[in-house]
PDB file of C-alpha atoms in Angstrom:
ATOM      1  CA  MET A 241       9.129  19.333 -30.985  1.00  0.00           C
ATOM      2  CA  SER A 242      11.288  16.725 -29.214  1.00  0.00           C
ATOM      3  CA  LYS A 243      13.510  19.478 -27.831  1.00  0.00           C
ATOM      4  CA  GLN A 244      10.497  21.321 -26.447  1.00  0.00           C
ATOM      5  CA  ILE A 245       9.197  18.128 -24.824  1.00  0.00           C
ATOM      6  CA  GLY A 246      12.633  17.535 -23.298  1.00  0.00           C
ATOM      7  CA  VAL A 247      12.653  21.033 -21.816  1.00  0.00           C
ATOM      8  CA  LEU A 248       9.178  20.507 -20.365  1.00  0.00           C
ATOM      9  CA  HIS A 249      10.188  17.169 -18.867  1.00  0.00           C
ATOM     10  CA  GLY A 250      13.297  18.764 -17.349  1.00  0.00           C
ATOM     11  CA  ALA A 251      11.284  21.633 -15.882  1.00  0.00           C
ATOM     12  CA  LEU A 252       8.790  19.149 -14.433  1.00  0.00           C
ATOM     13  CA  THR A 253      11.592  17.169 -12.794  1.00  0.00           C
ATOM     14  CA  VAL A 254      13.135  20.324 -11.268  1.00  0.00           C
ATOM     15  CA  ALA A 255       9.752  21.458  -9.945  1.00  0.00           C
ATOM     16  CA  ALA A 256       9.138  18.001  -8.479  1.00  0.00           C
ATOM     17  CA  ALA A 257      12.581  18.049  -6.813  1.00  0.00           C
ATOM     18  CA  VAL A 258      11.912  21.452  -5.211  1.00  0.00           C
ATOM     19  CA  ALA A 259       8.487  20.319  -4.021  1.00  0.00           C
ATOM     20  CA  PHE A 260      10.012  17.110  -2.662  1.00  0.00           C
ATOM     21  CA  VAL A 261      12.570  18.979  -0.541  1.00  0.00           C
ATOM     22  CA  ALA A 262       9.911  21.379   0.764  1.00  0.00           C
ATOM     23  CA  THR A 263       7.323  18.731   1.634  1.00  0.00           C
ATOM     24  CA  TRP A 264       9.821  16.303   3.170  1.00  0.00           C
ATOM     25  CA  SER A 265      11.288  19.086   5.317  1.00  0.00           C
ATOM     26  CA  SER A 266       7.801  20.066   6.457  1.00  0.00           C
ATOM     27  CA  GLY A 267       7.451  16.721   8.189  1.00  0.00           C
ATOM     28  CA  PHE A 268      10.076  17.616  10.807  1.00  0.00           C
ATOM     29  CA  VAL A 269       8.536  21.025  11.528  1.00  0.00           C
ATOM     30  CA  ILE A 270       4.963  19.718  11.649  1.00  0.00           C
ATOM     31  CA  ALA A 271       6.099  17.002  14.059  1.00  0.00           C
ATOM     32  CA  ALA A 272       7.693  19.613  16.338  1.00  0.00           C
ATOM     33  CA  PHE A 273       4.522  21.709  16.464  1.00  0.00           C
ATOM     34  CA  ALA A 274       2.105  18.783  16.656  1.00  0.00           C
ATOM     35  CA  THR A 275       3.821  16.888  19.483  1.00  0.00           C
ATOM     36  CA  ALA A 276       4.156  19.938  21.733  1.00  0.00           C
ATOM     37  CA  ASP A 277       0.966  19.055  23.646  1.00  0.00           C
ATOM     38  CA  THR A 278      -0.281  15.807  22.062  1.00  0.00           C
ATOM     39  CA  SER A 279       0.995  12.226  22.007  1.00  0.00           C
ATOM     40  CA  ALA A 280       3.039  11.485  18.891  1.00  0.00           C
ATOM     41  CA  LEU A 281       1.454   8.022  18.689  1.00  0.00           C
ATOM     42  CA  THR A 282      -2.097   9.430  18.725  1.00  0.00           C
ATOM     43  CA  LEU A 283      -1.227  11.901  15.973  1.00  0.00           C
ATOM     44  CA  LEU A 284       0.460   9.265  13.851  1.00  0.00           C
ATOM     45  CA  VAL A 285      -2.317   6.704  14.082  1.00  0.00           C
ATOM     46  CA  TRP A 286      -5.050   9.138  13.044  1.00  0.00           C
ATOM     47  CA  ARG A 287      -2.852  10.650  10.343  1.00  0.00           C
ATOM     48  CA  PHE A 288      -2.447   7.257   8.700  1.00  0.00           C
ATOM     49  CA  VAL A 289      -5.908   5.836   9.396  1.00  0.00           C
ATOM     50  CA  LEU A 290      -7.741   8.750   7.782  1.00  0.00           C
ATOM     51  CA  LEU A 291      -5.286   8.903   4.895  1.00  0.00           C
ATOM     52  CA  ALA A 292      -5.592   5.151   4.317  1.00  0.00           C
ATOM     53  CA  ILE A 293      -9.380   5.481   4.018  1.00  0.00           C
ATOM     54  CA  VAL A 294      -9.032   8.302   1.470  1.00  0.00           C
ATOM     55  CA  LEU A 295      -6.423   6.458  -0.593  1.00  0.00           C
ATOM     56  CA  LEU A 296      -8.352   3.185  -0.640  1.00  0.00           C
ATOM     57  CA  LEU A 297     -11.459   5.034  -1.823  1.00  0.00           C
ATOM     58  CA  LEU A 298      -9.414   6.686  -4.586  1.00  0.00           C
ATOM     59  CA  VAL A 299      -7.926   3.358  -5.665  1.00  0.00           C
ATOM     60  CA  GLY A 300     -11.404   1.841  -5.787  1.00  0.00           C
ATOM     61  CA  ALA A 301     -12.893   4.773  -7.701  1.00  0.00           C
ATOM     62  CA  THR A 302     -10.087   4.894 -10.284  1.00  0.00           C
ATOM     63  CA  ARG A 303      -9.585   1.113 -10.438  1.00  0.00           C
ATOM     64  CA  ALA A 304      -5.872   1.829 -10.180  1.00  0.00           C
ATOM     65  CA  ALA A 305      -5.190  -1.602  -8.655  1.00  0.00           C
ATOM     66  CA  ARG A 306      -6.537  -3.456 -11.684  1.00  0.00           C
ATOM     67  CA  GLY A 307      -3.951  -6.011 -12.790  1.00  0.00           C
ATOM     68  CA  VAL A 308      -1.829  -5.666  -9.654  1.00  0.00           C
ATOM     69  CA  THR A 309      -0.859  -9.124  -8.375  1.00  0.00           C
ATOM     70  CA  PRO A 310      -0.931 -10.279  -4.725  1.00  0.00           C
ATOM     71  CA  ARG A 311       2.854 -10.585  -4.862  1.00  0.00           C
ATOM     72  CA  GLU A 312       3.208  -6.931  -5.873  1.00  0.00           C
ATOM     73  CA  LEU A 313       0.881  -5.913  -3.038  1.00  0.00           C
ATOM     74  CA  GLY A 314       3.003  -7.948  -0.636  1.00  0.00           C
ATOM     75  CA  VAL A 315       6.192  -6.259  -1.834  1.00  0.00           C
ATOM     76  CA  GLN A 316       4.689  -2.792  -1.290  1.00  0.00           C
ATOM     77  CA  ALA A 317       3.417  -3.838   2.146  1.00  0.00           C
ATOM     78  CA  ALA A 318       6.921  -4.906   3.160  1.00  0.00           C
ATOM     79  CA  ILE A 319       8.375  -1.651   1.857  1.00  0.00           C
ATOM     80  CA  GLY A 320       5.716   0.285   3.754  1.00  0.00           C
ATOM     81  CA  LEU A 321       6.678  -1.343   7.049  1.00  0.00           C
ATOM     82  CA  PHE A 322      10.154   0.173   6.715  1.00  0.00           C
ATOM     83  CA  ALA A 323       9.742   3.335   4.607  1.00  0.00           C
ATOM     84  CA  GLN A 324       6.486   4.517   6.197  1.00  0.00           C
ATOM     85  CA  PHE A 325       5.914   2.915   9.601  1.00  0.00           C
ATOM     86  CA  GLY A 326       9.522   2.519  10.719  1.00  0.00           C
ATOM     87  CA  TYR A 327      10.702   5.853   9.368  1.00  0.00           C
ATOM     88  CA  CYS A 328       7.766   8.032  10.485  1.00  0.00           C
ATOM     89  CA  ALA A 329       7.402   6.464  13.923  1.00  0.00           C
ATOM     90  CA  ALA A 330      11.105   6.918  14.635  1.00  0.00           C
ATOM     91  CA  VAL A 331      11.237  10.515  13.361  1.00  0.00           C
ATOM     92  CA  TRP A 332       8.170  11.617  15.306  1.00  0.00           C
ATOM     93  CA  GLY A 333       9.438   9.807  18.384  1.00  0.00           C
ATOM     94  CA  ALA A 334      12.791  11.597  18.086  1.00  0.00           C
ATOM     95  CA  VAL A 335      11.195  15.040  17.793  1.00  0.00           C
ATOM     96  CA  ALA A 336       8.786  14.290  20.652  1.00  0.00           C
ATOM     97  CA  ALA A 337      11.771  13.226  22.783  1.00  0.00           C
ATOM     98  CA  GLY A 338      13.214  16.725  22.463  1.00  0.00           C
ATOM     99  CA  ILE A 339      15.797  16.363  19.692  1.00  0.00           C
ATOM    100  CA  ALA A 340      15.977  19.518  17.556  1.00  0.00           C
ATOM    101  CA  THR A 341      14.462  19.220  14.082  1.00  0.00           C
ATOM    102  CA  GLY A 342      17.770  20.129  12.433  1.00  0.00           C
ATOM    103  CA  THR A 343      19.593  17.403  14.347  1.00  0.00           C
ATOM    104  CA  VAL A 344      17.025  14.782  13.346  1.00  0.00           C
ATOM    105  CA  ALA A 345      17.404  15.939   9.745  1.00  0.00           C
ATOM    106  CA  LEU A 346      21.198  15.753  10.051  1.00  0.00           C
ATOM    107  CA  ILE A 347      21.159  12.109  11.115  1.00  0.00           C
ATOM    108  CA  ASP A 348      18.543  11.387   8.461  1.00  0.00           C
ATOM    109  CA  ALA A 349      20.800  13.031   5.858  1.00  0.00           C
ATOM    110  CA  VAL A 350      23.528  10.432   6.470  1.00  0.00           C
ATOM    111  CA  GLN A 351      21.316   8.128   4.400  1.00  0.00           C
ATOM    112  CA  PRO A 352      22.817   9.175   1.014  1.00  0.00           C
ATOM    113  CA  LEU A 353      26.288   8.122   2.128  1.00  0.00           C
ATOM    114  CA  VAL A 354      24.977   4.762   3.306  1.00  0.00           C
ATOM    115  CA  VAL A 355      23.084   4.243   0.053  1.00  0.00           C
ATOM    116  CA  ALA A 356      26.081   5.310  -2.048  1.00  0.00           C
ATOM    117  CA  ALA A 357      28.274   2.821  -0.205  1.00  0.00           C
ATOM    118  CA  LEU A 358      25.792  -0.012  -0.770  1.00  0.00           C
ATOM    119  CA  VAL A 359      24.432   0.846  -4.217  1.00  0.00           C
ATOM    120  CA  GLY A 360      27.302  -0.906  -6.017  1.00  0.00           C
ATOM    121  CA  PRO A 361      27.317  -4.294  -4.282  1.00  0.00           C
ATOM    122  CA  LEU A 362      23.515  -4.492  -3.826  1.00  0.00           C
ATOM    123  CA  LEU A 363      22.212  -3.031  -7.094  1.00  0.00           C
ATOM    124  CA  GLY A 364      25.223  -3.414  -9.371  1.00  0.00           C
ATOM    125  CA  LEU A 365      25.340   0.321 -10.123  1.00  0.00           C
ATOM    126  CA  ARG A 366      28.472   2.418 -10.450  1.00  0.00           C
ATOM    127  CA  VAL A 367      29.007   5.496  -8.270  1.00  0.00           C
ATOM    128  CA  ARG A 368      31.526   7.829  -9.939  1.00  0.00           C
ATOM    129  CA  GLY A 369      34.371   9.636  -8.223  1.00  0.00           C
ATOM    130  CA  ALA A 370      32.696  13.027  -8.747  1.00  0.00           C
ATOM    131  CA  GLN A 371      29.539  11.673  -7.151  1.00  0.00           C
ATOM    132  CA  TRP A 372      31.484  10.415  -4.133  1.00  0.00           C
ATOM    133  CA  ALA A 373      33.071  13.852  -3.859  1.00  0.00           C
ATOM    134  CA  GLY A 374      29.660  15.495  -4.043  1.00  0.00           C
ATOM    135  CA  LEU A 375      28.278  13.237  -1.338  1.00  0.00           C
ATOM    136  CA  GLY A 376      31.252  14.039   0.880  1.00  0.00           C
ATOM    137  CA  VAL A 377      30.905  17.791   0.342  1.00  0.00           C
ATOM    138  CA  GLY A 378      27.196  17.548   1.021  1.00  0.00           C
ATOM    139  CA  ALA A 379      27.807  15.653   4.255  1.00  0.00           C
ATOM    140  CA  ILE A 380      30.136  18.402   5.479  1.00  0.00           C
ATOM    141  CA  GLY A 381      27.542  21.002   4.550  1.00  0.00           C
ATOM    142  CA  VAL A 382      24.819  19.198   6.475  1.00  0.00           C
ATOM    143  CA  ALA A 383      27.060  18.923   9.528  1.00  0.00           C
ATOM    144  CA  LEU A 384      27.772  22.668   9.447  1.00  0.00           C
ATOM    145  CA  VAL A 385      24.096  23.548   9.041  1.00  0.00           C
ATOM    146  CA  VAL A 386      23.059  21.812  12.247  1.00  0.00           C
ATOM    147  CA  HIS A 387      26.292  22.108  14.220  1.00  0.00           C
ATOM    148  CA  SER A 388      24.898  24.823  16.461  1.00  0.00           C
ATOM    149  CA  GLN A 389      21.871  22.674  17.312  1.00  0.00           C
ATOM    150  CA  LEU A 390      23.651  19.540  18.462  1.00  0.00           C
ATOM    151  CA  GLY A 391      24.080  20.717  22.038  1.00  0.00           C
ATOM    152  CA  SER A 392      20.811  22.551  22.400  1.00  0.00           C
ATOM    153  CA  ALA A 393      18.421  19.599  22.788  1.00  0.00           C
ATOM    154  CA  ALA A 394      17.333  18.224  26.151  1.00  0.00           C
ATOM    155  CA  ALA A 395      16.876  14.672  24.887  1.00  0.00           C
ATOM    156  CA  THR A 396      18.612  11.715  26.519  1.00  0.00           C
ATOM    157  CA  PRO A 397      21.516  10.056  24.650  1.00  0.00           C
ATOM    158  CA  ALA A 398      19.383   6.953  24.011  1.00  0.00           C
ATOM    159  CA  ALA A 399      16.837   9.085  22.132  1.00  0.00           C
ATOM    160  CA  TYR A 400      19.400   9.674  19.377  1.00  0.00           C
ATOM    161  CA  LEU A 401      18.971   6.042  18.360  1.00  0.00           C
ATOM    162  CA  LEU A 402      15.515   6.990  17.033  1.00  0.00           C
ATOM    163  CA  PRO A 403      16.662   9.159  14.084  1.00  0.00           C
ATOM    164  CA  VAL A 404      19.331   6.554  13.315  1.00  0.00           C
ATOM    165  CA  THR A 405      16.571   3.934  13.205  1.00  0.00           C
ATOM    166  CA  ALA A 406      14.540   6.173  10.900  1.00  0.00           C
ATOM    167  CA  MET A 407      17.477   6.530   8.517  1.00  0.00           C
ATOM    168  CA  VAL A 408      18.121   2.768   8.434  1.00  0.00           C
ATOM    169  CA  CYS A 409      14.425   2.020   7.825  1.00  0.00           C
ATOM    170  CA  LEU A 410      14.257   4.379   4.841  1.00  0.00           C
ATOM    171  CA  VAL A 411      17.456   2.899   3.391  1.00  0.00           C
ATOM    172  CA  ILE A 412      15.989  -0.607   3.624  1.00  0.00           C
ATOM    173  CA  GLY A 413      12.700   0.528   2.093  1.00  0.00           C
ATOM    174  CA  THR A 414      14.504   2.266  -0.770  1.00  0.00           C
ATOM    175  CA  PHE A 415      16.600  -0.788  -1.629  1.00  0.00           C
ATOM    176  CA  LEU A 416      13.578  -3.095  -1.420  1.00  0.00           C
ATOM    177  CA  GLN A 417      11.792  -0.820  -3.902  1.00  0.00           C
ATOM    178  CA  ARG A 418      14.751  -0.734  -6.304  1.00  0.00           C
ATOM    179  CA  ARG A 419      15.400  -4.485  -6.153  1.00  0.00           C
ATOM    180  CA  SER A 420      11.758  -5.484  -6.624  1.00  0.00           C
ATOM    181  CA  SER A 421      10.201  -6.157 -10.006  1.00  0.00           C
ATOM    182  CA  ALA A 422       6.857  -4.718  -8.860  1.00  0.00           C
ATOM    183  CA  HIS A 423       5.746  -1.735 -10.958  1.00  0.00           C
ATOM    184  CA  THR A 424       2.634  -0.542  -9.152  1.00  0.00           C
ATOM    185  CA  GLY A 425       1.598   3.050  -9.731  1.00  0.00           C
ATOM    186  CA  VAL A 426       2.273   5.767  -7.187  1.00  0.00           C
ATOM    187  CA  LEU A 427      -1.373   5.796  -6.008  1.00  0.00           C
ATOM    188  CA  VAL A 428      -1.467   2.048  -5.345  1.00  0.00           C
ATOM    189  CA  THR A 429       2.009   2.159  -3.802  1.00  0.00           C
ATOM    190  CA  LEU A 430       0.976   4.868  -1.351  1.00  0.00           C
ATOM    191  CA  ALA A 431      -2.365   3.202  -0.597  1.00  0.00           C
ATOM    192  CA  VAL A 432      -0.758  -0.123   0.315  1.00  0.00           C
ATOM    193  CA  GLN A 433       2.070   1.391   2.338  1.00  0.00           C
ATOM    194  CA  VAL A 434      -0.185   3.813   4.228  1.00  0.00           C
ATOM    195  CA  THR A 435      -2.769   1.112   4.946  1.00  0.00           C
ATOM    196  CA  VAL A 436      -0.184  -1.304   6.339  1.00  0.00           C
ATOM    197  CA  THR A 437       1.242   1.489   8.502  1.00  0.00           C
ATOM    198  CA  ALA A 438      -2.250   2.426   9.721  1.00  0.00           C
ATOM    199  CA  VAL A 439      -3.016  -1.171  10.748  1.00  0.00           C
ATOM    200  CA  VAL A 440       0.241  -1.536  12.703  1.00  0.00           C
ATOM    201  CA  LEU A 441      -0.244   1.838  14.413  1.00  0.00           C
ATOM    202  CA  LEU A 442      -3.859   0.963  15.310  1.00  0.00           C
ATOM    203  CA  VAL A 443      -2.706  -2.173  17.117  1.00  0.00           C
ATOM    204  CA  ILE A 444       0.061  -0.321  18.958  1.00  0.00           C
ATOM    205  CA  ALA A 445      -2.223   2.595  19.912  1.00  0.00           C
ATOM    206  CA  LEU A 446      -4.886   0.205  21.236  1.00  0.00           C
ATOM    207  CA  LEU A 447      -2.343  -1.622  23.371  1.00  0.00           C
ATOM    208  CA  ALA A 448      -0.849   1.664  24.617  1.00  0.00           C
ATOM    209  CA  GLY A 449      -4.219   3.303  25.315  1.00  0.00           C
ATOM    210  CA  ALA A 450      -3.394   6.186  22.957  1.00  0.00           C
ATOM    211  CA  LEU A 451      -6.132   5.729  20.362  1.00  0.00           C
ATOM    212  CA  VAL A 452      -8.725   8.273  21.544  1.00  0.00           C
ATOM    213  CA  PRO A 453      -7.995  11.673  19.895  1.00  0.00           C
ATOM    214  CA  PRO A 454      -8.454  15.000  21.679  1.00  0.00           C
ATOM    215  CA  ALA A 455     -11.511  16.966  20.556  1.00  0.00           C
ATOM    216  CA  THR A 456      -9.581  20.049  19.471  1.00  0.00           C
ATOM    217  CA  ALA A 457      -9.291  21.839  16.143  1.00  0.00           C
ATOM    218  CA  GLY A 458      -5.512  22.065  16.550  1.00  0.00           C
ATOM    219  CA  PHE A 459      -5.163  18.279  16.699  1.00  0.00           C
ATOM    220  CA  TRP A 460      -7.131  17.668  13.504  1.00  0.00           C
ATOM    221  CA  THR A 461      -5.310  20.510  11.761  1.00  0.00           C
ATOM    222  CA  SER A 462      -1.997  18.825  12.605  1.00  0.00           C
ATOM    223  CA  VAL A 463      -3.341  15.483  11.373  1.00  0.00           C
ATOM    224  CA  ALA A 464      -4.452  17.023   8.065  1.00  0.00           C
ATOM    225  CA  LEU A 465      -1.153  18.848   7.503  1.00  0.00           C
ATOM    226  CA  ALA A 466       0.889  15.736   8.296  1.00  0.00           C
ATOM    227  CA  ALA A 467      -1.246  13.635   5.960  1.00  0.00           C
ATOM    228  CA  VAL A 468      -1.129  16.022   2.998  1.00  0.00           C
ATOM    229  CA  PHE A 469       2.434  17.348   2.954  1.00  0.00           C
ATOM    230  CA  PRO A 470       5.006  14.877   4.364  1.00  0.00           C
ATOM    231  CA  THR A 471       2.944  11.802   3.410  1.00  0.00           C
ATOM    232  CA  LEU A 472       1.013  12.382   0.185  1.00  0.00           C
ATOM    233  CA  GLY A 473       3.361  15.063  -1.129  1.00  0.00           C
ATOM    234  CA  ALA A 474       6.783  13.910   0.061  1.00  0.00           C
ATOM    235  CA  TYR A 475       6.383  10.146  -0.288  1.00  0.00           C
ATOM    236  CA  GLY A 476       4.538  10.399  -3.584  1.00  0.00           C
ATOM    237  CA  LEU A 477       7.317  12.550  -4.997  1.00  0.00           C
ATOM    238  CA  TYR A 478       9.995  10.303  -3.445  1.00  0.00           C
ATOM    239  CA  TRP A 479       8.839   7.191  -5.319  1.00  0.00           C
ATOM    240  CA  TRP A 480       8.138   9.180  -8.518  1.00  0.00           C
ATOM    241  CA  LEU A 481      11.592  10.773  -8.500  1.00  0.00           C
ATOM    242  CA  LEU A 482      13.233   7.453  -7.638  1.00  0.00           C
ATOM    243  CA  ARG A 483      11.950   6.071 -10.936  1.00  0.00           C
ATOM    244  CA  ARG A 484      12.621   9.251 -12.910  1.00  0.00           C
ATOM    245  CA  VAL A 485      16.094  10.433 -11.849  1.00  0.00           C
ATOM    246  CA  GLY A 486      17.634   7.355 -10.227  1.00  0.00           C
ATOM    247  CA  ILE A 487      18.709   6.456  -6.739  1.00  0.00           C
ATOM    248  CA  THR A 488      21.984   8.436  -6.624  1.00  0.00           C
ATOM    249  CA  ALA A 489      20.455  11.724  -7.754  1.00  0.00           C
ATOM    250  CA  LEU A 490      17.536  11.294  -5.357  1.00  0.00           C
ATOM    251  CA  GLN A 491      19.838  10.624  -2.424  1.00  0.00           C
ATOM    252  CA  ALA A 492      21.739  13.787  -3.317  1.00  0.00           C
ATOM    253  CA  LEU A 493      18.508  15.767  -3.088  1.00  0.00           C
ATOM    254  CA  LEU A 494      18.055  14.434   0.444  1.00  0.00           C
ATOM    255  CA  PHE A 495      21.109  16.480   1.448  1.00  0.00           C
ATOM    256  CA  LEU A 496      18.973  19.584   0.990  1.00  0.00           C
ATOM    257  CA  ILE A 497      16.478  18.375   3.612  1.00  0.00           C
ATOM    258  CA  ALA A 498      18.662  19.319   6.584  1.00  0.00           C
ATOM    259  CA  PRO A 499      19.390  22.900   5.408  1.00  0.00           C
ATOM    260  CA  ALA A 500      15.729  23.419   4.531  1.00  0.00           C
ATOM    261  CA  THR A 501      14.676  22.061   7.922  1.00  0.00           C
ATOM    262  CA  ALA A 502      17.223  24.194   9.752  1.00  0.00           C
ATOM    263  CA  LEU A 503      15.970  27.305   7.950  1.00  0.00           C
ATOM    264  CA  ALA A 504      12.344  26.478   8.749  1.00  0.00           C
ATOM    265  CA  GLY A 505      13.301  25.723  12.351  1.00  0.00           C
ATOM    266  CA  ALA A 506      14.990  29.102  12.681  1.00  0.00           C
ATOM    267  CA  LEU A 507      12.029  30.991  11.239  1.00  0.00           C
ATOM    268  CA  LEU A 508       9.229  29.045  12.915  1.00  0.00           C
ATOM    269  CA  LEU A 509      10.743  27.464  16.035  1.00  0.00           C
ATOM    270  CA  GLY A 510      13.495  29.908  16.994  1.00  0.00           C
ATOM    271  CA  GLU A 511      16.307  27.395  16.471  1.00  0.00           C
ATOM    272  CA  PRO A 512      19.789  28.924  15.992  1.00  0.00           C
ATOM    273  CA  LEU A 513      20.831  30.175  12.546  1.00  0.00           C
ATOM    274  CA  THR A 514      24.513  31.162  12.238  1.00  0.00           C
ATOM    275  CA  VAL A 515      27.233  31.919   9.689  1.00  0.00           C
ATOM    276  CA  LEU A 516      28.078  28.225   9.745  1.00  0.00           C
ATOM    277  CA  THR A 517      24.538  27.564   8.583  1.00  0.00           C
ATOM    278  CA  ALA A 518      25.019  29.784   5.534  1.00  0.00           C
ATOM    279  CA  ALA A 519      28.326  28.049   4.755  1.00  0.00           C
ATOM    280  CA  GLY A 520      26.564  24.716   5.062  1.00  0.00           C
ATOM    281  CA  PHE A 521      23.901  25.809   2.598  1.00  0.00           C
ATOM    282  CA  VAL A 522      26.609  26.579   0.024  1.00  0.00           C
ATOM    283  CA  LEU A 523      28.386  23.249   0.564  1.00  0.00           C
ATOM    284  CA  CYS A 524      25.132  21.304   0.336  1.00  0.00           C
ATOM    285  CA  ALA A 525      24.263  23.006  -2.939  1.00  0.00           C
ATOM    286  CA  GLY A 526      27.752  22.251  -4.281  1.00  0.00           C
ATOM    287  CA  GLY A 527      27.516  18.620  -3.235  1.00  0.00           C
ATOM    288  CA  VAL A 528      24.159  18.155  -4.917  1.00  0.00           C
ATOM    289  CA  THR A 529      25.504  19.802  -8.096  1.00  0.00           C
ATOM    290  CA  LEU A 530      28.454  17.383  -8.237  1.00  0.00           C
ATOM    291  CA  VAL A 531      26.278  14.331  -7.765  1.00  0.00           C
ATOM    292  CA  LEU A 532      23.705  15.404 -10.337  1.00  0.00           C
ATOM    293  CA  ALA A 533      26.473  16.264 -12.823  1.00  0.00           C
ATOM    294  CA  GLY A 534      27.925  12.783 -12.376  1.00  0.00           C
ATOM    295  CA  GLU A 535      24.492  11.245 -12.869  1.00  0.00           C
ATOM    296  CA  ARG A 536      23.991  13.244 -16.081  1.00  0.00           C
ATOM    297  CA  GLU A 537      27.414  12.197 -17.397  1.00  0.00           C
ATOM    298  CA  ALA A 538      26.650   8.546 -16.685  1.00  0.00           C
ATOM    299  CA  ARG A 539      23.347   8.795 -18.564  1.00  0.00           C
ATOM    300  CA  THR A 540      25.039  10.457 -21.533  1.00  0.00           C
ATOM    301  CA  GLU A 541      27.707   7.766 -21.741  1.00  0.00           C
ATOM    302  CA  GLY A 542      25.047   5.067 -21.430  1.00  0.00           C
ATOM    303  CA  ALA A 543      23.023   6.596 -24.269  1.00  0.00           C
ATOM    304  CA  GLU A 544      26.132   6.864 -26.458  1.00  0.00           C
ATOM    305  CA  ALA A 545      27.022   3.237 -25.754  1.00  0.00           C
ATOM    306  CA  GLN A 546      23.528   2.127 -26.738  1.00  0.00           C
ATOM    307  CA  GLY A 547      23.784   4.197 -29.917  1.00  0.00           C
ATOM    308  CA  ARG A 548      27.086   2.545 -30.857  1.00  0.00           C
ATOM    309  CA  THR A 549      25.559  -0.892 -30.238  1.00  0.00           C
ATOM    310  CA  ARG A 550      22.557  -0.154 -32.460  1.00  0.00           C
ATOM    311  CA  THR A 551      24.821   1.216 -35.204  1.00  0.00           C
ATOM    312  CA  ALA A 552      27.032  -1.854 -35.120  1.00  0.00           C
ATOM    313  CA  ARG A 553      24.184  -4.380 -35.409  1.00  0.00           C
ATOM    314  CA  PRO A 554      23.303  -3.780 -39.134  1.00  0.00           C
ATOM    315  CA  SER A 555      26.904  -4.187 -40.288  1.00  0.00           C
ATOM    316  CA  ASN A 556      27.236  -7.402 -38.293  1.00  0.00           C
ATOM    317  CA  ALA A 557      24.045  -8.711 -39.843  1.00  0.00           C
ATOM    318  CA  THR A 558      25.286  -8.162 -43.419  1.00  0.00           C
ATOM    319  CA  THR A 559      28.574  -9.973 -42.861  1.00  0.00           C
ATOM    320  CA  SER A 560      27.155 -12.943 -40.953  1.00  0.00           C
ATOM    321  CA  PRO A 561      26.779 -16.251 -42.792  1.00  0.00           C
ATOM    322  CA  SER A 562      23.438 -16.848 -44.460  1.00  0.00           C
ATOM    323  CA  CYS A 563      21.220 -19.531 -42.978  1.00  0.00           C
ATOM    324  CA  SER A 564      19.124 -19.988 -46.157  1.00  0.00           C
TER     325      SER A 564
END
């Protein structure tokens, strides 16, 4: 029975990883379509305001926030300012500025290398040599995937600071989440982060005069798609997978975002798809395999070490002096 449960858990994790890559990649493509004739700020504010209302109603109906302390709410609010507001605003701004979706995804995909470099000193975790190799191979693959797109955008050089800002914001949000002792559920986590983002965007949109939405079906369709897939789907799976598979394995999965985005951009937006892209796909897959293999080996060694410790405790107890 335990073996069957393990298989089911493994299948669930794989399915969640595939869904995560697909939904996160959709955010870049939806942004490209949505900002073609509408302000990115107007789309973002209504995306988060409507979603915040829905999530708060769900939290109230399910009483999911019962027992959550003000400190835990504050931690999630701080994370939301970086992982939701900072990241989404910068990504949508980059796409609206004319940077190709694959290029935005490329810069975003540098995040795993940054996290891998910082995970040791900040979290006290070990990154193995095979995992470093996998991250390096994945980085090369990502670069190949979007190489043909780097010169095709009409954006100004300063606009490229936006995807860099997005990457830094998500890194900060991820480390804040890992270092915090708050253990709020995914629903409460999303509700707090989305609500904080909605409030900040409301203030900015009011000041910028970009709050009034256009009365078109296309606008509200874009808002709904952006709310459901890259927000509810991608972010919900991001935090769930972070707790389930660990930070290194999750960052490796992020390498697949750029290839998936490049493929979607080629099919839906007419962005270039070359032999280098196919080679990049292979390298990205190889890099992710190396990182996940290293993560699995580390877990196995950790389990064996715990088993040895538990086995040693009874013998130590029998030979220790009696206190009676």
